[in-house]
Coordinates of C-alpha atoms and ligand atoms in Angstrom, one line a residue:
M1 CA 120.0 165.3 70.0
R2 CA 123.6 164.1 69.7
W3 CA 123.5 161.2 71.9
A4 CA 120.6 159.4 69.9
R5 CA 122.2 160.0 66.4
P6 CA 124.2 156.8 66.4
A7 CA 121.2 154.7 67.3
L8 CA 119.0 156.5 64.8
P9 CA 119.6 154.1 61.9
R10 CA 118.7 150.8 64.0
V11 CA 115.9 152.8 65.8
V12 CA 114.4 153.8 62.6
L13 CA 114.8 150.3 61.1
G14 CA 113.2 148.8 64.4
G15 CA 110.2 151.4 64.0
S16 CA 110.0 150.4 60.6
A17 CA 109.6 146.7 61.4
T18 CA 107.1 147.8 64.0
L19 CA 105.2 149.9 61.6
V20 CA 105.0 147.2 59.0
A21 CA 103.8 144.8 61.7
S22 CA 100.8 147.2 62.6
L23 CA 100.0 147.7 59.0
I24 CA 99.9 143.9 58.5
A25 CA 97.4 143.9 61.4
L26 CA 95.3 146.5 59.9
A27 CA 95.6 144.4 56.6
V28 CA 93.7 141.4 58.2
P29 CA 90.2 143.4 58.5
Q30 CA 90.7 144.0 54.7
V31 CA 91.2 140.0 54.0
L32 CA 88.2 139.5 56.1
R33 CA 86.1 142.0 54.0
S34 CA 87.0 140.0 50.9
V35 CA 86.2 136.9 52.7
V36 CA 82.8 138.1 53.7
N37 CA 81.7 140.0 50.4
G38 CA 83.2 137.4 48.2
P39 CA 83.0 133.7 48.9
L40 CA 81.0 133.9 52.2
L41 CA 78.0 136.1 50.7
T42 CA 78.2 134.9 47.1
D43 CA 79.6 131.5 45.5
G44 CA 80.8 130.1 48.9
S45 CA 84.1 128.7 47.5
R46 CA 85.9 126.6 49.6
T47 CA 89.2 127.7 47.9
A48 CA 88.8 131.3 48.4
V49 CA 88.3 130.9 52.2
V50 CA 91.3 128.6 52.2
Q51 CA 93.5 131.0 50.5
A52 CA 92.2 133.7 52.6
A53 CA 92.8 131.7 56.0
L54 CA 96.6 131.1 54.4
L55 CA 97.0 134.8 53.7
V56 CA 96.0 135.7 57.3
L57 CA 98.5 132.9 58.7
V58 CA 101.2 134.1 56.8
L59 CA 100.3 137.8 57.8
G60 CA 100.5 136.8 61.6
V61 CA 103.8 134.9 61.2
L62 CA 105.2 137.8 59.4
E63 CA 103.9 140.2 61.8
A64 CA 105.4 138.2 64.7
V65 CA 108.6 137.9 63.2
L66 CA 108.9 142.1 62.5
V67 CA 107.8 142.3 66.4
W68 CA 111.1 140.3 67.2
C69 CA 113.2 142.5 64.8
R70 CA 112.1 145.4 66.3
R71 CA 113.2 144.0 69.9
A72 CA 116.5 142.9 68.4
L73 CA 117.1 145.9 66.5
I74 CA 116.3 148.6 69.5
A75 CA 117.4 147.0 72.4
T76 CA 121.2 147.4 71.6
P77 CA 121.5 151.0 70.6
G78 CA 119.0 151.9 73.5
T79 CA 121.5 150.6 76.2
G80 CA 124.2 152.2 74.1
V81 CA 122.7 155.5 74.2
E82 CA 122.0 155.3 78.1
R83 CA 125.7 154.1 78.2
T84 CA 127.0 157.1 76.4
M85 CA 125.0 159.7 78.2
R86 CA 125.8 158.3 81.3
T87 CA 129.6 158.4 80.8
D88 CA 129.3 162.0 79.2
L89 CA 127.4 163.1 82.4
F90 CA 130.3 161.8 84.8
R91 CA 133.0 163.2 82.5
H92 CA 131.2 166.6 82.5
L93 CA 130.5 166.5 86.4
L94 CA 134.2 165.8 86.9
D95 CA 134.9 168.8 84.7
L96 CA 132.4 171.0 86.5
P97 CA 134.0 173.3 88.9
V98 CA 133.9 172.8 92.9
A99 CA 131.7 175.4 93.2
F100 CA 128.8 173.7 91.3
H101 CA 129.4 170.5 93.4
D102 CA 128.9 173.1 96.4
R103 CA 125.5 174.1 95.3
R104 CA 124.3 170.5 94.2
G105 CA 123.0 167.8 96.3
G106 CA 124.9 164.3 95.5
G107 CA 121.8 162.5 95.3
Q108 CA 120.5 164.9 92.7
L109 CA 123.4 164.1 90.6
L110 CA 123.0 160.4 91.5
Q111 CA 119.5 160.2 90.3
R112 CA 120.2 162.2 87.1
S113 CA 123.1 159.6 86.2
M114 CA 121.2 156.6 86.9
G115 CA 117.2 157.0 87.2
D116 CA 116.8 159.6 84.9
L117 CA 118.9 158.1 82.1
H118 CA 117.0 155.0 82.8
T119 CA 113.9 156.4 81.9
V120 CA 115.4 157.8 78.9
R121 CA 116.5 154.5 77.8
R122 CA 113.2 153.0 78.4
W123 CA 111.4 155.5 76.3
M124 CA 113.7 155.1 73.8
V125 CA 113.9 151.2 73.5
F126 CA 109.9 150.8 74.1
G127 CA 108.1 154.2 74.2
L128 CA 109.3 156.1 71.2
V129 CA 109.1 153.4 68.9
Q130 CA 105.7 152.2 70.2
L131 CA 104.5 155.9 70.3
V132 CA 105.0 156.6 66.6
V133 CA 103.8 153.2 65.4
A134 CA 100.5 153.6 67.7
A135 CA 100.1 157.4 66.1
T136 CA 100.4 156.1 62.8
T137 CA 98.4 152.9 63.3
V138 CA 95.5 155.0 64.4
L139 CA 96.1 157.7 61.5
V140 CA 96.2 154.9 59.0
G141 CA 93.4 153.0 60.4
A142 CA 91.4 156.0 60.5
G143 CA 91.7 156.6 57.1
L144 CA 91.0 153.1 56.0
M145 CA 87.7 153.3 58.0
L146 CA 87.0 156.4 56.4
A147 CA 87.4 154.9 53.0
T148 CA 85.5 151.8 54.2
S149 CA 82.6 153.9 55.0
P150 CA 82.8 157.6 54.9
P151 CA 79.6 158.4 57.1
L152 CA 80.8 155.7 59.9
G153 CA 84.3 157.1 59.6
L154 CA 83.2 160.5 60.4
V155 CA 81.3 159.4 63.4
Y156 CA 84.9 157.8 64.3
L157 CA 86.7 161.2 63.8
V158 CA 84.2 163.3 65.5
G159 CA 84.9 161.2 68.5
A160 CA 88.6 161.8 68.4
V161 CA 88.1 165.7 68.9
P162 CA 87.8 165.5 72.6
V163 CA 90.3 163.1 72.7
I164 CA 92.6 165.4 71.1
W165 CA 91.7 168.3 73.4
L166 CA 92.1 166.2 76.5
G167 CA 95.3 165.1 75.1
F168 CA 96.3 168.6 75.0
R169 CA 95.7 169.1 78.7
F170 CA 97.2 166.0 80.0
R171 CA 100.5 167.0 78.2
Q172 CA 100.4 170.4 80.0
D173 CA 99.1 169.0 83.3
Y174 CA 101.6 165.8 83.2
K175 CA 104.8 167.5 82.0
V176 CA 104.6 169.7 85.5
V177 CA 104.1 166.5 87.8
A178 CA 106.7 164.3 85.7
R179 CA 109.3 167.0 86.4
R180 CA 108.2 167.5 89.9
A181 CA 108.3 163.7 90.7
R182 CA 112.0 163.5 89.1
D183 CA 113.0 166.2 91.3
Q184 CA 112.0 165.1 94.4
A185 CA 113.2 161.7 93.7
G186 CA 116.5 163.6 93.6
D187 CA 115.7 165.2 96.8
L188 CA 115.0 162.0 98.4
A189 CA 118.2 160.3 97.1
T190 CA 120.3 163.5 98.3
R191 CA 118.5 162.6 101.7
V192 CA 119.9 159.0 101.5
E193 CA 123.2 160.0 100.4
E194 CA 123.6 162.6 103.4
S195 CA 122.4 160.4 106.1
V196 CA 124.5 157.3 105.0
H197 CA 127.5 159.9 104.8
G198 CA 126.6 161.2 108.3
I199 CA 125.4 158.0 109.7
R200 CA 128.0 158.3 112.7
V201 CA 126.9 161.7 113.5
L202 CA 122.9 160.5 113.3
K203 CA 123.7 157.6 115.5
A204 CA 125.8 159.4 118.0
F205 CA 123.2 162.2 118.5
G206 CA 120.5 159.7 118.6
R207 CA 118.8 161.7 115.5
G208 CA 118.0 158.6 113.5
D209 CA 114.5 159.4 114.5
D210 CA 114.5 162.6 113.3
A211 CA 116.3 161.8 110.1
L212 CA 113.4 159.1 109.4
E213 CA 110.9 161.5 110.0
E214 CA 112.2 163.7 107.3
F215 CA 112.9 161.0 105.4
V216 CA 109.4 159.7 105.5
R217 CA 108.0 163.4 104.7
Q218 CA 110.0 163.5 101.6
A219 CA 108.8 160.3 100.6
D220 CA 105.4 161.0 101.0
E221 CA 105.9 164.1 99.0
L222 CA 107.2 161.9 96.2
R223 CA 104.5 159.5 96.6
G224 CA 101.8 162.3 96.3
T225 CA 103.6 163.7 92.9
E226 CA 103.4 160.1 91.7
L227 CA 99.7 159.8 92.5
D228 CA 99.0 162.8 90.8
K229 CA 100.9 161.5 87.9
A230 CA 99.1 158.0 88.1
R231 CA 95.6 160.1 88.4
A232 CA 96.3 162.0 85.4
Q233 CA 97.4 159.0 83.5
S234 CA 94.3 157.1 84.4
R235 CA 92.2 160.1 83.4
M236 CA 93.4 160.1 79.9
S237 CA 93.4 156.5 79.7
F238 CA 89.6 156.2 80.8
A239 CA 89.2 159.0 78.1
L240 CA 90.8 156.9 75.7
A241 CA 89.0 153.8 76.4
W242 CA 85.3 155.2 76.9
I243 CA 85.4 157.8 74.1
P244 CA 86.2 155.5 71.5
E245 CA 84.0 152.7 72.8
T246 CA 81.0 155.0 72.8
T247 CA 81.7 156.4 69.4
L248 CA 81.6 152.6 68.4
A249 CA 78.6 152.3 69.9
V250 CA 77.1 155.2 68.0
A251 CA 78.8 153.7 64.7
L252 CA 77.6 150.3 65.3
G253 CA 73.9 151.5 65.3
L254 CA 74.4 153.6 62.2
G255 CA 76.2 150.7 60.6
V256 CA 73.6 148.3 61.2
W257 CA 70.8 150.6 59.7
L258 CA 73.1 151.6 56.7
A259 CA 73.8 147.8 55.9
A260 CA 70.2 147.2 56.1
T261 CA 69.3 150.0 53.9
D262 CA 71.9 148.8 51.4
R263 CA 73.9 152.0 52.1
V264 CA 77.0 149.9 53.0
S265 CA 78.0 146.5 52.4
V266 CA 78.2 143.8 54.9
G267 CA 81.7 143.2 54.2
A268 CA 82.5 146.8 54.8
L269 CA 80.7 146.9 58.0
V270 CA 82.9 143.8 59.1
A271 CA 86.2 145.5 57.8
F272 CA 85.2 148.9 59.8
F273 CA 84.8 147.0 62.9
A274 CA 87.5 144.8 62.7
T275 CA 89.8 147.8 61.7
A276 CA 88.4 149.5 65.1
T277 CA 89.3 146.4 67.0
V278 CA 92.7 146.4 65.6
M279 CA 93.1 150.0 66.8
T280 CA 91.7 149.6 70.3
R281 CA 95.0 148.6 71.7
P282 CA 97.1 151.5 69.8
V283 CA 94.5 153.9 71.1
E284 CA 94.3 152.9 74.5
S285 CA 98.3 152.8 74.9
L286 CA 98.6 156.5 73.7
G287 CA 98.1 157.8 77.5
H288 CA 100.6 155.6 78.8
L289 CA 102.9 156.1 76.0
M290 CA 102.6 159.9 76.2
A291 CA 103.1 159.8 80.0
M292 CA 106.4 157.5 79.3
T293 CA 107.4 160.4 76.5
L294 CA 106.8 163.1 79.0
D295 CA 108.8 161.2 81.9
A296 CA 111.7 160.8 79.5
R297 CA 111.4 164.5 78.6
A298 CA 111.6 165.4 82.5
G299 CA 114.6 163.2 82.9
T300 CA 116.3 164.6 79.6
D301 CA 115.7 168.1 80.7
R302 CA 117.3 167.3 84.0
F303 CA 120.2 165.5 82.2
L304 CA 120.5 168.4 80.2
D305 CA 120.5 171.2 82.9
V306 CA 123.7 169.7 84.3
I307 CA 125.4 168.8 80.7
D308 CA 124.6 172.4 79.3
T309 CA 126.2 173.9 82.3
V310 CA 129.4 175.2 81.1
P311 CA 132.5 174.7 83.1
A312 CA 133.2 178.0 84.6
L313 CA 137.0 176.9 84.8
A314 CA 137.4 175.8 81.5
D315 CA 141.2 175.6 79.8
P316 CA 142.0 178.7 78.3
A317 CA 141.4 178.9 74.3
E318 CA 144.9 179.4 73.9
P319 CA 146.8 177.9 76.8
V320 CA 150.2 179.1 77.7
A321 CA 152.7 176.2 78.8
L322 CA 154.3 176.6 82.2
P323 CA 157.9 177.5 81.9
A324 CA 160.3 174.3 82.8
A325 CA 160.6 174.2 86.7
P326 CA 163.5 176.5 87.8
A327 CA 166.4 174.9 89.5
G328 CA 165.9 176.8 92.7
G329 CA 162.1 176.1 92.8
T330 CA 159.0 177.7 91.5
R331 CA 157.7 181.2 92.8
V332 CA 154.1 181.6 93.4
E333 CA 152.2 184.9 93.7
L334 CA 148.9 186.2 94.8
R335 CA 148.6 189.8 93.2
D336 CA 145.6 191.8 94.7
V337 CA 143.4 188.6 95.1
R338 CA 139.7 188.9 95.7
F339 CA 137.3 186.2 96.1
A340 CA 133.5 185.6 96.7
H341 CA 131.9 182.2 96.9
T342 CA 128.9 183.6 95.1
P343 CA 128.4 186.8 92.9
G344 CA 127.1 189.6 95.2
S345 CA 128.2 187.5 98.5
A346 CA 130.8 189.4 101.0
E347 CA 134.0 188.9 99.7
V348 CA 136.3 186.5 101.8
L349 CA 139.2 187.9 100.4
R350 CA 139.8 191.3 99.8
G351 CA 143.0 192.4 97.9
V352 CA 145.8 189.4 99.0
D353 CA 149.1 190.1 98.0
L354 CA 151.5 187.3 98.8
V355 CA 154.8 185.8 97.3
L356 CA 156.4 182.6 97.9
E357 CA 159.5 182.8 97.2
P358 CA 161.2 179.7 95.0
G359 CA 161.5 176.8 97.3
E360 CA 160.1 178.5 100.3
T361 CA 157.5 177.2 102.8
M362 CA 155.2 179.5 104.0
A363 CA 152.9 179.1 106.8
L364 CA 149.2 180.7 106.6
V365 CA 147.8 181.5 109.8
G366 CA 144.3 183.3 110.8
L367 CA 141.5 182.9 112.8
T368 CA 139.0 180.1 111.8
G369 CA 136.8 181.2 108.9
S370 CA 139.3 183.8 108.1
G371 CA 139.6 182.1 104.5
K372 CA 142.6 180.4 104.6
T373 CA 141.2 177.2 102.9
T374 CA 139.7 179.3 100.3
L375 CA 142.9 181.2 99.8
L376 CA 144.8 177.7 99.3
Q377 CA 142.4 176.4 96.8
L378 CA 142.7 179.5 94.6
V379 CA 146.6 177.9 93.9
P380 CA 145.3 174.7 92.0
R381 CA 142.4 176.7 90.8
L382 CA 139.8 174.8 92.6
Y383 CA 138.2 178.1 92.6
D384 CA 138.7 181.2 90.2
V385 CA 140.0 184.6 91.6
T386 CA 137.1 187.0 91.3
G387 CA 139.7 189.8 91.0
G388 CA 143.5 190.0 90.8
A389 CA 145.6 186.9 89.8
V390 CA 147.6 183.8 91.0
L391 CA 150.7 183.4 89.5
V392 CA 152.8 180.4 89.4
D393 CA 156.3 181.2 87.6
G394 CA 155.1 184.5 86.4
V395 CA 151.9 182.8 84.7
D396 CA 148.5 183.3 85.4
V397 CA 147.0 180.0 86.6
R398 CA 143.8 180.8 84.2
D399 CA 146.1 180.8 81.3
V400 CA 147.5 177.3 81.5
T401 CA 145.7 174.2 81.0
R402 CA 144.4 172.4 84.3
H403 CA 146.0 169.5 83.2
D404 CA 149.5 171.2 83.4
L405 CA 148.6 173.2 86.6
R406 CA 147.5 170.1 88.2
G407 CA 150.7 168.5 87.4
A408 CA 152.7 171.3 89.2
V409 CA 150.5 171.9 92.1
A410 CA 149.5 169.1 94.5
V411 CA 147.1 169.4 97.6
A412 CA 146.3 167.5 100.7
F413 CA 143.0 168.8 102.4
E414 CA 142.6 168.9 106.1
D415 CA 139.7 166.4 105.6
P416 CA 141.3 164.0 103.7
I417 CA 139.3 161.9 101.1
L418 CA 140.5 158.7 99.8
F419 CA 139.0 156.3 97.2
S420 CA 137.8 152.9 97.8
A421 CA 141.0 151.6 96.3
S422 CA 144.4 150.1 97.6
V423 CA 146.5 152.3 99.8
R424 CA 149.1 152.0 96.8
D425 CA 146.6 153.0 94.3
N426 CA 145.4 156.1 96.6
V427 CA 149.2 157.4 96.5
L428 CA 149.6 156.7 93.2
M429 CA 147.0 159.2 92.3
G430 CA 149.4 162.2 93.3
V431 CA 151.6 161.0 90.1
P432 CA 150.7 162.3 86.8
T433 CA 149.4 159.3 84.8
E434 CA 152.1 160.2 81.8
R435 CA 154.8 160.0 84.3
L436 CA 153.3 156.9 85.8
A437 CA 153.3 155.2 82.4
E438 CA 156.9 155.6 82.2
M439 CA 158.1 154.3 85.1
T440 CA 159.0 150.7 86.1
E441 CA 157.1 148.5 88.2
Q442 CA 160.3 148.8 90.8
E443 CA 160.1 152.7 90.3
V444 CA 156.5 152.8 91.2
D445 CA 157.1 150.7 94.1
D446 CA 159.9 153.3 95.4
V447 CA 157.5 156.1 94.9
V448 CA 155.0 154.4 97.1
R449 CA 157.2 153.7 99.6
I450 CA 159.1 157.0 100.0
A451 CA 155.9 159.0 100.1
L452 CA 154.5 156.7 102.7
D453 CA 157.9 157.0 104.7
V454 CA 157.6 160.5 104.4
A455 CA 154.5 160.7 105.7
S456 CA 155.3 158.4 108.6
A457 CA 152.6 155.9 107.4
G458 CA 154.5 152.8 108.3
F459 CA 151.1 151.5 109.8
V460 CA 150.2 150.5 106.2
H461 CA 152.7 147.7 106.2
R462 CA 150.9 146.4 109.1
L463 CA 147.5 146.5 107.4
P464 CA 146.4 143.0 105.9
Q465 CA 147.5 143.3 102.6
G466 CA 150.1 145.9 103.3
V467 CA 150.0 148.8 100.8
D468 CA 147.5 146.3 98.4
T469 CA 144.9 146.6 101.1
V470 CA 141.7 148.4 100.2
V471 CA 140.8 151.0 102.5
G472 CA 137.1 150.9 102.1
E473 CA 134.8 153.6 100.7
E474 CA 136.0 157.1 101.5
G475 CA 138.9 155.6 103.5
M476 CA 136.4 154.8 106.3
S477 CA 138.4 151.8 107.5
L478 CA 141.5 153.8 108.4
S479 CA 141.4 156.3 111.5
G480 CA 141.3 160.1 110.9
G481 CA 145.2 160.6 111.5
Q482 CA 146.0 157.4 109.1
R483 CA 143.8 159.0 106.2
Q484 CA 145.5 162.4 106.7
R485 CA 149.2 160.7 106.4
V486 CA 147.7 158.7 103.3
A487 CA 146.8 161.9 101.8
L488 CA 149.7 163.5 102.6
A489 CA 151.8 160.7 100.9
R490 CA 149.3 161.2 97.7
A491 CA 150.2 164.8 97.8
I492 CA 153.9 164.2 98.0
A493 CA 154.1 161.1 95.6
G494 CA 154.2 163.5 92.5
R495 CA 156.9 165.4 93.6
P496 CA 154.8 168.6 92.9
R497 CA 156.7 172.1 92.1
V498 CA 154.1 173.5 94.5
L499 CA 152.7 171.7 97.4
V500 CA 149.4 173.1 99.2
L501 CA 148.7 171.7 102.5
D502 CA 145.2 172.6 104.4
D503 CA 146.5 171.7 108.2
P504 CA 147.9 168.6 107.2
L505 CA 148.9 167.3 110.6
S506 CA 145.7 168.3 112.5
A507 CA 144.5 164.6 113.3
L508 CA 148.2 163.4 114.5
D509 CA 149.5 162.6 118.1
V510 CA 152.3 164.6 119.1
A511 CA 154.9 162.1 118.8
T512 CA 153.6 161.0 114.8
E513 CA 153.6 164.8 114.2
A514 CA 156.9 165.3 115.0
D515 CA 157.8 162.2 113.0
V516 CA 155.8 163.5 109.7
T517 CA 157.2 167.3 110.5
E518 CA 160.7 165.9 110.3
G519 CA 160.0 163.7 107.0
L520 CA 158.2 166.8 105.3
R521 CA 161.2 169.2 106.1
R522 CA 163.3 166.8 103.8
V523 CA 160.7 166.8 101.0
L524 CA 159.9 170.4 101.5
A525 CA 163.3 171.8 100.7
G526 CA 163.3 172.7 97.1
T527 CA 159.4 172.7 97.0
T528 CA 157.2 175.8 97.2
T529 CA 154.9 175.1 99.8
L530 CA 151.6 176.9 101.3
V531 CA 150.4 175.5 104.4
V532 CA 147.6 176.4 106.6
A533 CA 148.7 176.3 110.3
H534 CA 146.8 176.2 113.2
R535 CA 149.6 175.3 115.5
T536 CA 152.9 176.2 116.2
S537 CA 154.4 172.8 115.7
T538 CA 153.0 173.0 111.9
V539 CA 154.3 176.4 111.8
A540 CA 157.6 174.9 112.6
L541 CA 157.9 173.7 109.1
A542 CA 157.7 177.0 107.7
D543 CA 160.4 179.4 106.6
R544 CA 158.0 182.1 106.9
V545 CA 154.5 182.9 108.3
A546 CA 151.8 185.0 106.4
V547 CA 148.9 186.3 108.8
L548 CA 145.3 186.4 107.1
E549 CA 143.2 189.1 108.7
D550 CA 139.7 190.1 107.4
G551 CA 140.6 189.3 104.2
R552 CA 143.9 190.7 103.6
I553 CA 147.6 189.5 104.6
T554 CA 148.6 191.6 107.5
G555 CA 151.9 190.4 108.0
V556 CA 154.6 188.3 106.5
G557 CA 157.6 187.1 108.6
R558 CA 159.5 184.7 110.7
H559 CA 157.4 183.3 113.6
A560 CA 159.4 184.6 116.3
D561 CA 159.6 188.1 114.6
L562 CA 155.5 188.0 114.1
L563 CA 155.2 186.5 117.8
A564 CA 157.1 189.6 118.8
S565 CA 155.2 192.4 116.7
H566 CA 152.0 191.2 115.3
P567 CA 149.2 191.4 118.2
H568 CA 146.8 189.6 115.8
Y569 CA 149.2 186.5 115.2
R570 CA 149.9 186.4 118.8
Y571 CA 146.2 186.5 119.3
V572 CA 145.4 183.8 116.5
L573 CA 148.1 181.4 117.8
T574 CA 147.2 181.6 121.6
A575 CA 143.6 181.4 121.0
E576 CA 144.0 178.2 119.2
G577 CA 145.3 176.2 122.2
D578 CA 147.0 176.5 125.1
E579 CA 150.3 174.7 123.7
A580 CA 149.8 177.1 120.5
A581 CA 152.3 179.9 121.5
R582 CA 154.8 177.5 122.3
P583 CA 158.0 179.5 120.7
L584 CA 159.7 177.6 118.1
P585 CA 163.3 176.0 119.2
G586 CA 165.4 178.7 119.0
D587 CA 162.5 181.4 119.7
L588 CA 162.9 181.3 123.3
D589 CA 164.4 184.5 123.9
V590 CA 161.9 186.4 122.0
A591 CA 159.1 184.7 123.6
A592 CA 160.3 185.4 126.9
E593 CA 160.4 189.1 125.8
V594 CA 156.6 188.8 124.6
G595 CA 155.4 187.2 128.0
R596 CA 157.2 189.7 129.9
Ligands
LIG601 N1 131.5 176.3 99.5 C1 131.4 177.8 100.3 N2 130.3 178.5 99.8 C2 129.9 179.7 100.4 N3 130.7 180.3 101.6 C3 131.7 179.6 101.9 C4 132.1 178.2 101.3 N4 133.1 177.7 101.6 C5 133.4 178.5 102.7 N5 132.8 179.6 103.0 C6 132.6 180.7 103.7 O1 134.0 181.4 103.5 C7 134.5 181.8 104.7 C8 136.1 181.2 104.9 O2 136.2 180.1 104.8 P1 137.2 179.0 105.0 O3 137.0 177.7 105.1 O4 138.3 179.5 103.8 O5 138.2 179.3 106.4 P2 139.3 179.2 106.9 O6 140.1 180.3 107.6 O7 139.9 177.9 106.2 O8 138.6 178.5 108.4 P3 139.3 177.1 109.2 O9 140.3 177.5 110.0 O10 137.9 176.8 110.3 O11 139.4 175.8 108.5 C9 133.8 181.4 105.8 O12 133.2 182.6 106.3 C10 132.9 180.4 105.1 O13 131.7 180.2 105.9

């Protein structure tokens, strides 16, 4: 795995240190054997006993030093691997298309980047090395026992057969519950995230108890799975404790008989059981270490599920550069555009043909759910068309890099999302980083000031720290209309070639709306703009209006002309509100005609 590779040298070194430490532990019984068989049972030489004791002491100190080395060597790369995996996952999440995030719960992704990777790190730092060392210790120990006394060693090996079989079954069962537990933990995190996000709705509708009930149900489910895990693990640990112990009891009876009949030396018998004692801990830890490994595997699988998802909206292999911005403005064309949110589902857009001439402001009007937002999102390529093409200055948006495209096209959504940063930083998100890097402090200040002015966001200067006020998570410390204006300022701050606005004035009162409209008119001159409009006042920003009906554009023209000639347009604007069909200044005559 590429994430583990940089850490491998230190992990191998740390593993080797632990291995040597375990082998040292296994060597102690052999020293014991030589003491028992030598000085203890024969000449009783004190020097030999002292030498042996000193040797055991040195071996003990060496073992302790090596255990310390393991910790020092492995802790750092373990955290490094976790950090790199987490960063790569986050980078990938940013790279994945909006359609991916439409399908995945936020909590699941949170759980993947935090809980799952934490499990992987713990396994790398502790589980992996311990597992290798325990397995090696058991193998070497079994070999030593076999060499010390073949009949006793064989008894021990016979006992290993059911343990191996149980281990195999444990692996099969635990793998499934480990994955289920991680998925359920992700679902639970999604529930928390969704409830916190929608706390106002829950409180306003008194639905807190229902949310709690659902949370408890999911938490119980997770607890059930955790208990299944614990049960499987304790079954395995139980087997790993009683089978070797029973085997040793049999071996003890046999060993005493063999020693009594001089078929095995007392020293060998002592060494055999001392080795078995050294092996007790590694053998018993195998259950826990296997469980840890399978947990880490479930975490890794969930990590790879996301990281292996190829971004459907990747940059083209040979990107085309957008032509330099033409003096008169940028031309945007939607050519026979088709779009379905998921493969096989009904098409939301069914052959949209629309041209925005350079510098033109086009309003997009249609019934709720007719696909206006969807259409808008195809221009900055938040989704890819499923048929036809979107062209910016004659270039298919799929042929340019996303970086170039997003430098040229700016968006303001109806539901404006701000980040927990200052107003100033939120606005500056709309300016490409390279351009920001070339600006002086004064120029940056001017960009922020002008953008906020155009969006009539003067309220910002009355905030406690002015433009440096941090707006809280998702900008929740601001009102809806205030957030909408900051988001609008962000969209226009970068002076984009194309501006895509999704009903950007919907949360504003009439007076503020008039101010913003006035400011926008100035800015929009020369910027090709597509703006979703539900109200006549937003339509007032536009040079022409396009009517989206049943997935197609059924009319394009001036507001007054459409009001006169297009029944669906008239119906949409009238249906959206009493004041909606209010004619624009200068349209009074036509409106009067229609009204008659
Ligand atoms: N992420 C999504 N996944 C699946 N279907 C979606 C998704 N987003 C929107 N839709 C569907 O696509 C259709 C068009 O939705 P869209 O948001 O584009 O409409 P709209 O015209 O902007 O509506 P409104 O005026 O209410 O904002 C709707 O039927 C909606 O259910």
